[in-house]
mmCIF file of C-alpha atoms in Angstrom:
data_model
loop_
_atom_site.group_PDB
_atom_site.id
_atom_site.type_symbol
_atom_site.label_atom_id
_atom_site.label_comp_id
_atom_site.label_asym_id
_atom_site.label_seq_id
_atom_site.Cartn_x
_atom_site.Cartn_y
_atom_site.Cartn_z
ATOM 1 C CA MET A 1 84.325 -46.900 73.586
ATOM 2 C CA VAL A 2 81.907 -45.780 76.291
ATOM 3 C CA SER A 3 78.384 -47.116 75.812
ATOM 4 C CA ARG A 4 75.464 -44.717 75.862
ATOM 5 C CA THR A 5 73.690 -47.066 78.226
ATOM 6 C CA ASP A 6 76.505 -46.736 80.780
ATOM 7 C CA ARG A 7 75.492 -44.378 83.600
ATOM 8 C CA SER A 8 78.842 -44.310 85.428
ATOM 9 C CA PRO A 9 80.394 -40.884 86.239
ATOM 10 C CA VAL A 10 83.024 -41.280 83.503
ATOM 11 C CA ALA A 11 80.451 -42.307 80.892
ATOM 12 C CA ASN A 12 78.153 -39.472 81.919
ATOM 13 C CA TRP A 13 81.093 -37.068 81.648
ATOM 14 C CA TRP A 14 82.025 -38.336 78.187
ATOM 15 C CA TRP A 15 78.531 -37.981 76.769
ATOM 16 C CA THR A 16 77.904 -34.540 78.280
ATOM 17 C CA ILE A 17 81.277 -32.848 77.743
ATOM 18 C CA ASP A 18 81.780 -30.452 74.829
ATOM 19 C CA ARG A 19 84.255 -32.559 72.874
ATOM 20 C CA TRP A 20 85.007 -29.720 70.427
ATOM 21 C CA PHE A 21 86.238 -27.603 73.317
ATOM 22 C CA LEU A 22 88.228 -30.522 74.715
ATOM 23 C CA ALA A 23 89.854 -31.199 71.342
ATOM 24 C CA ALA A 24 90.780 -27.518 70.899
ATOM 25 C CA PHE A 25 92.403 -27.321 74.343
ATOM 26 C CA LEU A 26 94.365 -30.545 73.860
ATOM 27 C CA MET A 27 95.490 -29.374 70.416
ATOM 28 C CA LEU A 28 96.744 -26.087 71.864
ATOM 29 C CA MET A 29 98.609 -27.956 74.587
ATOM 30 C CA GLY A 30 100.212 -30.213 71.984
ATOM 31 C CA LEU A 31 101.271 -27.220 69.920
ATOM 32 C CA GLY A 32 102.689 -25.697 73.093
ATOM 33 C CA VAL A 33 105.014 -28.683 73.535
ATOM 34 C CA LEU A 34 105.959 -28.610 69.829
ATOM 35 C CA LEU A 35 106.825 -24.909 69.948
ATOM 36 C CA SER A 36 108.746 -25.420 73.192
ATOM 37 C CA PHE A 37 111.073 -27.733 71.246
ATOM 38 C CA ALA A 38 111.445 -24.978 68.635
ATOM 39 C CA ALA A 39 111.788 -21.923 70.862
ATOM 40 C CA SER A 40 113.391 -22.844 74.180
ATOM 41 C CA PRO A 41 116.719 -24.652 73.442
ATOM 42 C CA ALA A 42 118.360 -21.450 72.184
ATOM 43 C CA VAL A 43 117.293 -19.576 75.333
ATOM 44 C CA ALA A 44 118.488 -22.395 77.608
ATOM 45 C CA GLU A 45 121.901 -22.554 75.935
ATOM 46 C CA ARG A 46 122.259 -18.776 76.098
ATOM 47 C CA ILE A 47 121.863 -18.759 79.884
ATOM 48 C CA GLY A 48 124.026 -21.830 80.485
ATOM 49 C CA LEU A 49 121.385 -24.541 80.919
ATOM 50 C CA SER A 50 121.009 -27.842 79.100
ATOM 51 C CA SER A 51 119.369 -27.499 75.686
ATOM 52 C CA PHE A 52 116.109 -29.174 76.660
ATOM 53 C CA HIS A 53 115.800 -27.702 80.160
ATOM 54 C CA PHE A 54 112.660 -25.696 79.368
ATOM 55 C CA VAL A 55 111.240 -28.418 77.109
ATOM 56 C CA THR A 56 111.464 -30.944 79.931
ATOM 57 C CA ARG A 57 109.856 -28.569 82.398
ATOM 58 C CA GLN A 58 107.115 -27.681 79.913
ATOM 59 C CA ILE A 59 106.226 -31.362 79.563
ATOM 60 C CA ILE A 60 106.399 -31.819 83.347
ATOM 61 C CA TYR A 61 103.926 -28.948 83.766
ATOM 62 C CA MET A 62 101.765 -30.084 80.832
ATOM 63 C CA LEU A 63 100.960 -33.527 82.235
ATOM 64 C CA PRO A 64 99.396 -32.313 85.521
ATOM 65 C CA ALA A 65 97.720 -29.480 83.596
ATOM 66 C CA VAL A 66 95.810 -32.014 81.486
ATOM 67 C CA VAL A 67 94.873 -33.991 84.596
ATOM 68 C CA VAL A 68 93.739 -30.839 86.408
ATOM 69 C CA MET A 69 91.661 -29.648 83.444
ATOM 70 C CA ILE A 70 89.904 -33.015 83.129
ATOM 71 C CA ALA A 71 89.352 -33.278 86.903
ATOM 72 C CA VAL A 72 87.882 -29.757 87.115
ATOM 73 C CA SER A 73 85.567 -30.503 84.172
ATOM 74 C CA PHE A 74 83.765 -33.113 86.347
ATOM 75 C CA LEU A 75 82.554 -30.390 88.737
ATOM 76 C CA SER A 76 78.970 -29.182 88.959
ATOM 77 C CA PRO A 77 78.262 -25.425 88.705
ATOM 78 C CA ARG A 78 77.896 -25.247 92.505
ATOM 79 C CA GLN A 79 81.243 -26.998 92.970
ATOM 80 C CA VAL A 80 82.825 -24.630 90.423
ATOM 81 C CA ARG A 81 81.714 -21.684 92.574
ATOM 82 C CA ARG A 82 83.122 -23.276 95.720
ATOM 83 C CA VAL A 83 86.473 -24.102 94.149
ATOM 84 C CA ALA A 84 86.676 -20.586 92.687
ATOM 85 C CA LEU A 85 85.928 -19.039 96.094
ATOM 86 C CA VAL A 86 88.745 -21.022 97.737
ATOM 87 C CA MET A 87 91.100 -20.141 94.863
ATOM 88 C CA LEU A 88 90.190 -16.466 95.120
ATOM 89 C CA ALA A 89 90.779 -16.314 98.870
ATOM 90 C CA GLY A 90 94.075 -18.187 98.609
ATOM 91 C CA SER A 91 95.283 -16.088 95.677
ATOM 92 C CA LEU A 92 94.480 -12.807 97.416
ATOM 93 C CA VAL A 93 96.419 -13.885 100.499
ATOM 94 C CA LEU A 94 99.385 -15.016 98.398
ATOM 95 C CA MET A 95 99.374 -11.760 96.428
ATOM 96 C CA VAL A 96 99.629 -9.784 99.668
ATOM 97 C CA VAL A 97 102.475 -12.041 100.809
ATOM 98 C CA THR A 98 104.162 -11.572 97.424
ATOM 99 C CA LEU A 99 104.352 -7.814 97.944
ATOM 100 C CA PHE A 100 106.569 -8.385 100.993
ATOM 101 C CA ALA A 101 108.291 -11.729 100.420
ATOM 102 C CA GLY A 102 108.135 -12.243 96.675
ATOM 103 C CA MET A 103 111.046 -12.309 94.246
ATOM 104 C CA GLU A 104 111.818 -8.959 92.665
ATOM 105 C CA VAL A 105 112.370 -9.189 88.908
ATOM 106 C CA LYS A 106 112.844 -6.015 86.843
ATOM 107 C CA GLY A 107 111.332 -3.909 89.614
ATOM 108 C CA SER A 108 108.191 -6.043 90.078
ATOM 109 C CA ARG A 109 107.216 -8.547 92.753
ATOM 110 C CA ARG A 110 104.955 -11.147 91.150
ATOM 111 C CA TRP A 111 106.413 -14.544 92.101
ATOM 112 C CA LEU A 112 106.691 -16.566 95.294
ATOM 113 C CA TYR A 113 108.817 -19.610 95.991
ATOM 114 C CA ILE A 114 106.582 -22.273 97.558
ATOM 115 C CA PHE A 115 108.286 -25.587 98.372
ATOM 116 C CA GLY A 116 110.995 -24.750 95.873
ATOM 117 C CA VAL A 117 108.538 -23.987 93.052
ATOM 118 C CA SER A 118 108.048 -20.523 91.569
ATOM 119 C CA VAL A 119 104.361 -19.541 91.706
ATOM 120 C CA GLN A 120 102.649 -16.466 90.264
ATOM 121 C CA PRO A 121 99.465 -16.000 92.372
ATOM 122 C CA SER A 122 97.879 -13.508 89.951
ATOM 123 C CA GLU A 123 97.546 -16.253 87.321
ATOM 124 C CA TYR A 124 95.312 -18.286 89.643
ATOM 125 C CA LEU A 125 93.454 -15.184 90.748
ATOM 126 C CA LYS A 126 92.093 -14.408 87.269
ATOM 127 C CA PRO A 127 89.783 -17.405 86.643
ATOM 128 C CA ALA A 128 88.601 -17.390 90.264
ATOM 129 C CA PHE A 129 87.852 -13.656 90.056
ATOM 130 C CA VAL A 130 85.803 -14.158 86.867
ATOM 131 C CA VAL A 131 83.707 -16.963 88.340
ATOM 132 C CA ILE A 132 82.993 -15.142 91.616
ATOM 133 C CA CYS A 133 82.053 -11.928 89.791
ATOM 134 C CA ALA A 134 79.714 -13.972 87.580
ATOM 135 C CA TRP A 135 78.075 -15.343 90.720
ATOM 136 C CA LEU A 136 77.712 -11.841 92.198
ATOM 137 C CA PHE A 137 76.148 -10.524 88.968
ATOM 138 C CA HIS A 138 73.812 -13.541 88.956
ATOM 139 C CA GLU A 139 72.734 -12.983 92.552
ATOM 140 C CA HIS A 140 71.952 -9.332 91.848
ATOM 141 C CA ALA A 141 69.926 -10.273 88.755
ATOM 142 C CA ARG A 142 68.036 -12.938 90.742
ATOM 143 C CA GLN A 143 67.420 -10.760 93.805
ATOM 144 C CA PRO A 144 67.947 -7.028 93.096
ATOM 145 C CA GLU A 145 67.981 -6.260 96.816
ATOM 146 C CA ILE A 146 71.310 -8.135 97.065
ATOM 147 C CA PRO A 147 74.094 -5.637 96.205
ATOM 148 C CA GLY A 148 75.949 -8.140 94.032
ATOM 149 C CA ASN A 149 77.074 -5.530 91.509
ATOM 150 C CA LEU A 150 78.475 -3.351 94.289
ATOM 151 C CA PHE A 151 80.386 -6.284 95.780
ATOM 152 C CA ALA A 152 81.735 -7.107 92.302
ATOM 153 C CA MET A 153 82.979 -3.516 91.984
ATOM 154 C CA LEU A 154 84.642 -3.648 95.390
ATOM 155 C CA LEU A 155 86.298 -6.947 94.486
ATOM 156 C CA LEU A 156 87.508 -5.433 91.224
ATOM 157 C CA GLY A 157 89.002 -2.502 93.141
ATOM 158 C CA LEU A 158 90.805 -4.841 95.543
ATOM 159 C CA VAL A 159 92.236 -7.006 92.754
ATOM 160 C CA MET A 160 93.346 -3.988 90.722
ATOM 161 C CA ALA A 161 94.991 -2.410 93.776
ATOM 162 C CA LEU A 162 97.034 -5.576 94.411
ATOM 163 C CA LEU A 163 98.042 -5.849 90.754
ATOM 164 C CA VAL A 164 99.081 -2.189 90.547
ATOM 165 C CA ALA A 165 101.080 -2.581 93.761
ATOM 166 C CA GLN A 166 103.244 -5.318 92.200
ATOM 167 C CA PRO A 167 103.178 -3.464 89.676
ATOM 168 C CA ASP A 168 101.586 -5.462 86.828
ATOM 169 C CA LEU A 169 99.613 -3.017 84.726
ATOM 170 C CA GLY A 170 99.143 -5.442 81.842
ATOM 171 C CA GLN A 171 97.260 -7.898 84.049
ATOM 172 C CA THR A 172 95.381 -4.963 85.564
ATOM 173 C CA MET A 173 94.064 -3.888 82.156
ATOM 174 C CA LEU A 174 93.285 -7.510 81.274
ATOM 175 C CA VAL A 175 91.215 -7.985 84.434
ATOM 176 C CA LEU A 176 89.476 -4.624 84.007
ATOM 177 C CA GLY A 177 88.604 -5.317 80.358
ATOM 178 C CA THR A 178 87.210 -8.760 81.185
ATOM 179 C CA TRP A 179 85.195 -7.436 84.120
ATOM 180 C CA GLY A 180 83.767 -4.631 81.978
ATOM 181 C CA ALA A 181 82.705 -7.096 79.271
ATOM 182 C CA MET A 182 81.007 -9.297 81.872
ATOM 183 C CA PHE A 183 79.237 -6.321 83.425
ATOM 184 C CA PHE A 184 77.987 -5.322 79.976
ATOM 185 C CA ILE A 185 76.688 -8.856 79.334
ATOM 186 C CA ALA A 186 74.984 -8.747 82.744
ATOM 187 C CA GLY A 187 72.924 -5.757 81.583
ATOM 188 C CA MET A 188 74.982 -2.788 82.717
ATOM 189 C CA PRO A 189 73.090 0.503 82.155
ATOM 190 C CA TRP A 190 74.512 2.906 79.566
ATOM 191 C CA LEU A 191 75.218 5.422 82.321
ATOM 192 C CA TRP A 192 77.600 2.934 83.924
ATOM 193 C CA ILE A 193 79.233 2.284 80.561
ATOM 194 C CA ALA A 194 80.019 5.996 80.241
ATOM 195 C CA VAL A 195 81.270 6.219 83.839
ATOM 196 C CA LEU A 196 83.526 3.165 83.535
ATOM 197 C CA ALA A 197 84.855 4.311 80.171
ATOM 198 C CA ARG A 198 85.891 7.616 81.740
ATOM 199 C CA LEU A 199 87.448 5.842 84.720
ATOM 200 C CA GLY A 200 89.357 3.528 82.387
ATOM 201 C CA ALA A 201 90.670 6.421 80.349
ATOM 202 C CA GLY A 202 91.631 8.268 83.519
ATOM 203 C CA GLY A 203 93.409 5.202 84.884
ATOM 204 C CA ALA A 204 95.351 4.785 81.647
ATOM 205 C CA PHE A 205 96.426 8.437 81.789
ATOM 206 C CA LEU A 206 97.529 8.083 85.418
ATOM 207 C CA ALA A 207 99.522 4.950 84.568
ATOM 208 C CA TYR A 208 101.220 6.852 81.746
ATOM 209 C CA THR A 209 102.142 9.746 84.033
ATOM 210 C CA ILE A 210 103.071 7.764 87.177
ATOM 211 C CA PHE A 211 104.956 4.747 85.810
ATOM 212 C CA PRO A 212 107.961 5.637 83.631
ATOM 213 C CA HIS A 213 108.175 2.172 82.054
ATOM 214 C CA VAL A 214 104.559 2.432 80.890
ATOM 215 C CA ALA A 215 105.181 5.835 79.313
ATOM 216 C CA ASP A 216 108.354 4.490 77.709
ATOM 217 C CA ARG A 217 106.579 1.521 76.143
ATOM 218 C CA ILE A 218 103.701 3.614 74.824
ATOM 219 C CA ASP A 219 106.077 6.235 73.430
ATOM 220 C CA ARG A 220 108.158 3.553 71.706
ATOM 221 C CA PHE A 221 105.009 2.040 70.222
ATOM 222 C CA LEU A 222 103.721 5.374 68.921
ATOM 223 C CA THR A 223 107.014 6.803 67.655
ATOM 224 C CA GLY A 224 109.042 3.688 66.843
ATOM 225 C CA GLU A 225 112.018 5.286 68.575
ATOM 226 C CA GLY A 226 114.080 3.897 71.444
ATOM 227 C CA ASP A 227 114.758 0.282 72.375
ATOM 228 C CA THR A 228 112.392 -1.761 70.188
ATOM 229 C CA TYR A 229 114.826 -4.659 69.785
ATOM 230 C CA GLN A 230 112.539 -7.542 70.811
ATOM 231 C CA VAL A 231 109.579 -6.386 68.742
ATOM 232 C CA ASP A 232 111.840 -5.682 65.756
ATOM 233 C CA MET A 233 113.289 -9.198 66.004
ATOM 234 C CA SER A 234 109.788 -10.636 66.338
ATOM 235 C CA ILE A 235 108.697 -8.979 63.101
ATOM 236 C CA GLU A 236 111.934 -10.113 61.442
ATOM 237 C CA ALA A 237 111.308 -13.719 62.508
ATOM 238 C CA ILE A 238 107.764 -13.793 61.135
ATOM 239 C CA THR A 239 108.884 -12.097 57.907
ATOM 240 C CA ARG A 240 111.688 -14.601 57.338
ATOM 241 C CA GLY A 241 109.328 -17.502 57.914
ATOM 242 C CA GLY A 242 106.976 -16.499 55.122
ATOM 243 C CA TRP A 243 103.940 -18.665 54.506
ATOM 244 C CA PHE A 244 105.447 -22.076 55.208
ATOM 245 C CA GLY A 245 108.394 -21.348 57.522
ATOM 246 C CA ARG A 246 112.050 -22.205 57.376
ATOM 247 C CA GLY A 247 111.502 -25.659 58.871
ATOM 248 C CA PRO A 248 111.746 -27.152 62.384
ATOM 249 C CA GLY A 249 115.017 -26.135 64.020
ATOM 250 C CA GLU A 250 116.030 -23.915 61.111
ATOM 251 C CA GLY A 251 115.118 -20.583 62.662
ATOM 252 C CA THR A 252 117.961 -18.131 63.264
ATOM 253 C CA VAL A 253 116.291 -15.018 64.639
ATOM 254 C CA LYS A 254 114.967 -17.009 67.621
ATOM 255 C CA ARG A 255 118.585 -17.443 68.767
ATOM 256 C CA ILE A 256 118.879 -13.730 69.519
ATOM 257 C CA LEU A 257 115.298 -13.148 70.697
ATOM 258 C CA PRO A 258 115.541 -12.947 74.533
ATOM 259 C CA ASP A 259 112.033 -14.157 75.433
ATOM 260 C CA SER A 260 111.427 -16.471 72.493
ATOM 261 C CA HIS A 261 110.046 -19.265 74.705
ATOM 262 C CA THR A 262 107.553 -17.067 76.583
ATOM 263 C CA ASP A 263 106.331 -13.688 75.342
ATOM 264 C CA PHE A 264 107.536 -14.145 71.744
ATOM 265 C CA VAL A 265 106.842 -17.815 71.059
ATOM 266 C CA PHE A 266 104.312 -16.703 68.421
ATOM 267 C CA ALA A 267 107.190 -15.172 66.446
ATOM 268 C CA VAL A 268 109.103 -18.466 66.610
ATOM 269 C CA ALA A 269 106.018 -20.250 65.296
ATOM 270 C CA GLY A 270 106.024 -17.847 62.358
ATOM 271 C CA GLU A 271 109.738 -18.247 61.620
ATOM 272 C CA GLU A 272 109.940 -22.036 61.731
ATOM 273 C CA PHE A 273 106.437 -23.105 60.680
ATOM 274 C CA GLY A 274 105.216 -20.077 58.763
ATOM 275 C CA ILE A 275 102.215 -17.814 58.732
ATOM 276 C CA ILE A 276 100.104 -20.931 58.144
ATOM 277 C CA LEU A 277 100.715 -22.133 61.717
ATOM 278 C CA CYS A 278 100.159 -18.597 63.050
ATOM 279 C CA LEU A 279 96.749 -18.597 61.352
ATOM 280 C CA ILE A 280 95.982 -22.045 62.772
ATOM 281 C CA LEU A 281 96.782 -20.751 66.267
ATOM 282 C CA LEU A 282 94.668 -17.661 65.669
ATOM 283 C CA GLY A 283 91.837 -19.875 64.422
ATOM 284 C CA LEU A 284 91.969 -22.095 67.512
ATOM 285 C CA PHE A 285 91.866 -19.115 69.864
ATOM 286 C CA ALA A 286 89.000 -17.559 67.901
ATOM 287 C CA PHE A 287 87.133 -20.891 67.877
ATOM 288 C CA VAL A 288 87.310 -21.163 71.684
ATOM 289 C CA VAL A 289 86.067 -17.611 72.196
ATOM 290 C CA LEU A 290 83.264 -17.735 69.618
ATOM 291 C CA ARG A 291 82.065 -21.181 70.658
ATOM 292 C CA GLY A 292 82.131 -20.135 74.303
ATOM 293 C CA LEU A 293 80.097 -16.989 73.667
ATOM 294 C CA THR A 294 77.639 -18.914 71.485
ATOM 295 C CA LYS A 295 77.070 -21.570 74.133
ATOM 296 C CA ALA A 296 76.797 -18.909 76.846
ATOM 297 C CA ARG A 297 74.121 -17.066 74.870
ATOM 298 C CA ARG A 298 72.014 -20.237 74.793
ATOM 299 C CA GLU A 299 72.253 -20.825 78.536
ATOM 300 C CA ASP A 300 69.175 -20.236 80.684
ATOM 301 C CA ASP A 301 71.183 -19.945 83.905
ATOM 302 C CA ASP A 302 72.601 -16.439 84.399
ATOM 303 C CA PHE A 303 75.598 -17.627 86.429
ATOM 304 C CA THR A 304 76.688 -20.065 83.734
ATOM 305 C CA ARG A 305 76.177 -17.468 81.012
ATOM 306 C CA TYR A 306 78.235 -14.811 82.793
ATOM 307 C CA ALA A 307 80.995 -17.200 83.922
ATOM 308 C CA VAL A 308 81.526 -18.902 80.554
ATOM 309 C CA SER A 309 81.469 -15.542 78.767
ATOM 310 C CA GLY A 310 83.985 -14.062 81.195
ATOM 311 C CA LEU A 311 86.363 -17.027 81.052
ATOM 312 C CA VAL A 312 86.524 -17.174 77.251
ATOM 313 C CA ILE A 313 86.779 -13.376 77.005
ATOM 314 C CA LEU A 314 89.720 -13.500 79.432
ATOM 315 C CA PHE A 315 91.250 -16.245 77.289
ATOM 316 C CA GLY A 316 90.687 -14.202 74.131
ATOM 317 C CA PHE A 317 91.985 -10.898 75.502
ATOM 318 C CA GLN A 318 95.168 -12.551 76.761
ATOM 319 C CA SER A 319 95.730 -14.187 73.362
ATOM 320 C CA ILE A 320 95.131 -10.909 71.533
ATOM 321 C CA ILE A 321 97.583 -9.019 73.756
ATOM 322 C CA ASN A 322 100.359 -11.581 73.220
ATOM 323 C CA MET A 323 99.900 -11.869 69.450
ATOM 324 C CA GLY A 324 99.321 -8.131 69.087
ATOM 325 C CA VAL A 325 102.663 -7.376 70.747
ATOM 326 C CA ASN A 326 104.415 -9.935 68.517
ATOM 327 C CA ILE A 327 103.220 -8.218 65.347
ATOM 328 C CA ARG A 328 103.600 -4.662 66.722
ATOM 329 C CA MET A 329 99.899 -3.906 66.879
ATOM 330 C CA LEU A 330 100.033 -3.242 70.641
ATOM 331 C CA PRO A 331 102.643 -1.707 72.979
ATOM 332 C CA ALA A 332 105.177 -4.193 74.354
ATOM 333 C CA LYS A 333 103.814 -6.100 77.354
ATOM 334 C CA GLY A 334 104.894 -9.402 78.846
ATOM 335 C CA MET A 335 101.847 -11.655 78.518
ATOM 336 C CA THR A 336 101.893 -15.411 77.962
ATOM 337 C CA LEU A 337 100.106 -17.028 75.022
ATOM 338 C CA PRO A 338 97.570 -19.436 76.590
ATOM 339 C CA PHE A 339 98.741 -23.077 76.573
ATOM 340 C CA ILE A 340 101.629 -22.168 74.228
ATOM 341 C CA SER A 341 104.138 -20.058 76.180
ATOM 342 C CA TYR A 342 106.461 -21.624 78.725
ATOM 343 C CA GLY A 343 105.404 -21.092 82.333
ATOM 344 C CA GLY A 344 104.092 -23.424 85.017
ATOM 345 C CA SER A 345 101.725 -21.017 86.769
ATOM 346 C CA SER A 346 100.257 -19.779 83.506
ATOM 347 C CA LEU A 347 99.755 -23.302 82.178
ATOM 348 C CA ILE A 348 98.163 -24.784 85.309
ATOM 349 C CA ALA A 349 95.963 -21.729 85.892
ATOM 350 C CA MET A 350 94.788 -21.760 82.277
ATOM 351 C CA ALA A 351 94.018 -25.478 82.598
ATOM 352 C CA ILE A 352 91.856 -24.718 85.640
ATOM 353 C CA SER A 353 90.163 -21.873 83.765
ATOM 354 C CA MET A 354 89.308 -24.009 80.755
ATOM 355 C CA GLY A 355 88.330 -26.858 83.089
ATOM 356 C CA PHE A 356 85.733 -24.457 84.489
ATOM 357 C CA VAL A 357 84.524 -23.806 80.926
ATOM 358 C CA LEU A 358 84.234 -27.547 80.237
ATOM 359 C CA ALA A 359 82.359 -28.087 83.517
ATOM 360 C CA LEU A 360 79.916 -25.241 82.962
ATOM 361 C CA THR A 361 79.162 -26.075 79.320
ATOM 362 C CA ARG A 362 78.449 -29.765 79.911
ATOM 363 C CA ARG A 363 74.977 -30.843 78.867
ATOM 364 C CA LYS A 364 72.866 -31.492 81.892
ATOM 365 C CA PRO A 365 72.483 -35.248 82.548
ATOM 366 C CA GLU A 366 68.714 -34.999 82.448
ATOM 367 C CA LYS A 367 68.936 -33.618 78.918
ATOM 368 C CA ARG A 368 70.546 -36.773 77.583
ATOM 369 C CA ARG A 369 68.138 -38.553 75.267
ATOM 370 C CA PRO A 370 67.128 -41.914 76.764
ATOM 371 C CA VAL A 371 68.269 -44.964 74.820
ATOM 372 C CA THR A 372 65.375 -47.198 73.784
ATOM 373 C CA TYR A 373 65.375 -50.749 72.468
ATOM 374 C CA ALA A 374 62.812 -53.252 71.299
ATOM 375 C CA THR A 375 61.794 -56.088 73.612
ATOM 376 C CA PRO A 376 61.025 -59.599 72.311
ATOM 377 C CA SER A 377 57.339 -58.720 72.533
ATOM 378 C CA GLY A 378 57.857 -55.808 70.163
ATOM 379 C CA ARG A 379 57.435 -53.093 72.773
ATOM 380 C CA GLU A 380 59.939 -50.308 73.387
ATOM 381 C CA ALA A 381 61.836 -50.121 76.629
ATOM 382 C CA VAL A 382 64.220 -47.510 78.038
ATOM 383 C CA ALA A 383 67.785 -48.624 78.756
ATOM 384 C CA GLY A 384 69.177 -47.885 82.215
#
């Protein structure tokens, strides 16, 4: 147990960190490993790999993810901005390289092989983009003569252009939605709300008309016709699980669900552990978002308020998209479930993102109540 009188960096971290956040993140990571055992063996066997290939890799990725999240949570707000700036610059460069040298999968170039490891630069771009935009909004609010909002718009345009070029329209909409929410929190005028809403609607229409796979997915969602196999199997899995599930390892639909360890792991959770576990997952995601927004609202520093809000909104939107697709409330879109789905880039990037949240929501050291004790003479003294 760390003493309150201890003023070492670790002790200071322990007494200033939001332990509710930390517990929620660690619980989600633990559930991610549990559901990897449930969802991935069938996929591995189907493609000729050893049964626990993805489980082993998930654990291998999970261990450094925990270390990274804890390490990032030690940073000060200024250090968070610096790390995010380096991440943003590196991610933008890697995304450009990906367009020319990346692996092509199903018509998209989103992954690079770096030292034998598959990396998705856009995953690391998202938290860095949120933090830097928060800083730009803060600088504009602090000094209106600084065109921070304009720079944030230009950065948004650059990021969206790179994502569309891959193409990855799901991530594009995720980034745009998060940026719009942050801009609103930063005091965006109603005129801008109307303009951006029109631009968003126009962009969605262009995506529908230009990209055949987008039109196909939206049409399938609206009409229920065409190839809806994965979503149909997802609904079947959750339905068969009922309230309490069929039991660990007893799921059958997961064996014919192609992406059961990534995009449709939520369905596997429903089949084997029931709607109860699905509600627990939903509750954990909602807790992170609501607690983050509540703490952000109480912050005096604009940068911290915008950054924490943006990071938890990004986390929430991504969760909603994944779960919404699994229960056929949204058009099909490959999007990982934070901390739960298999994927090294997604897991490490989300750990960095939530490490930023932990760092920014730490109580300031000077706000810690001093520990007093009675001296032999009966007077009070301050420890440390």
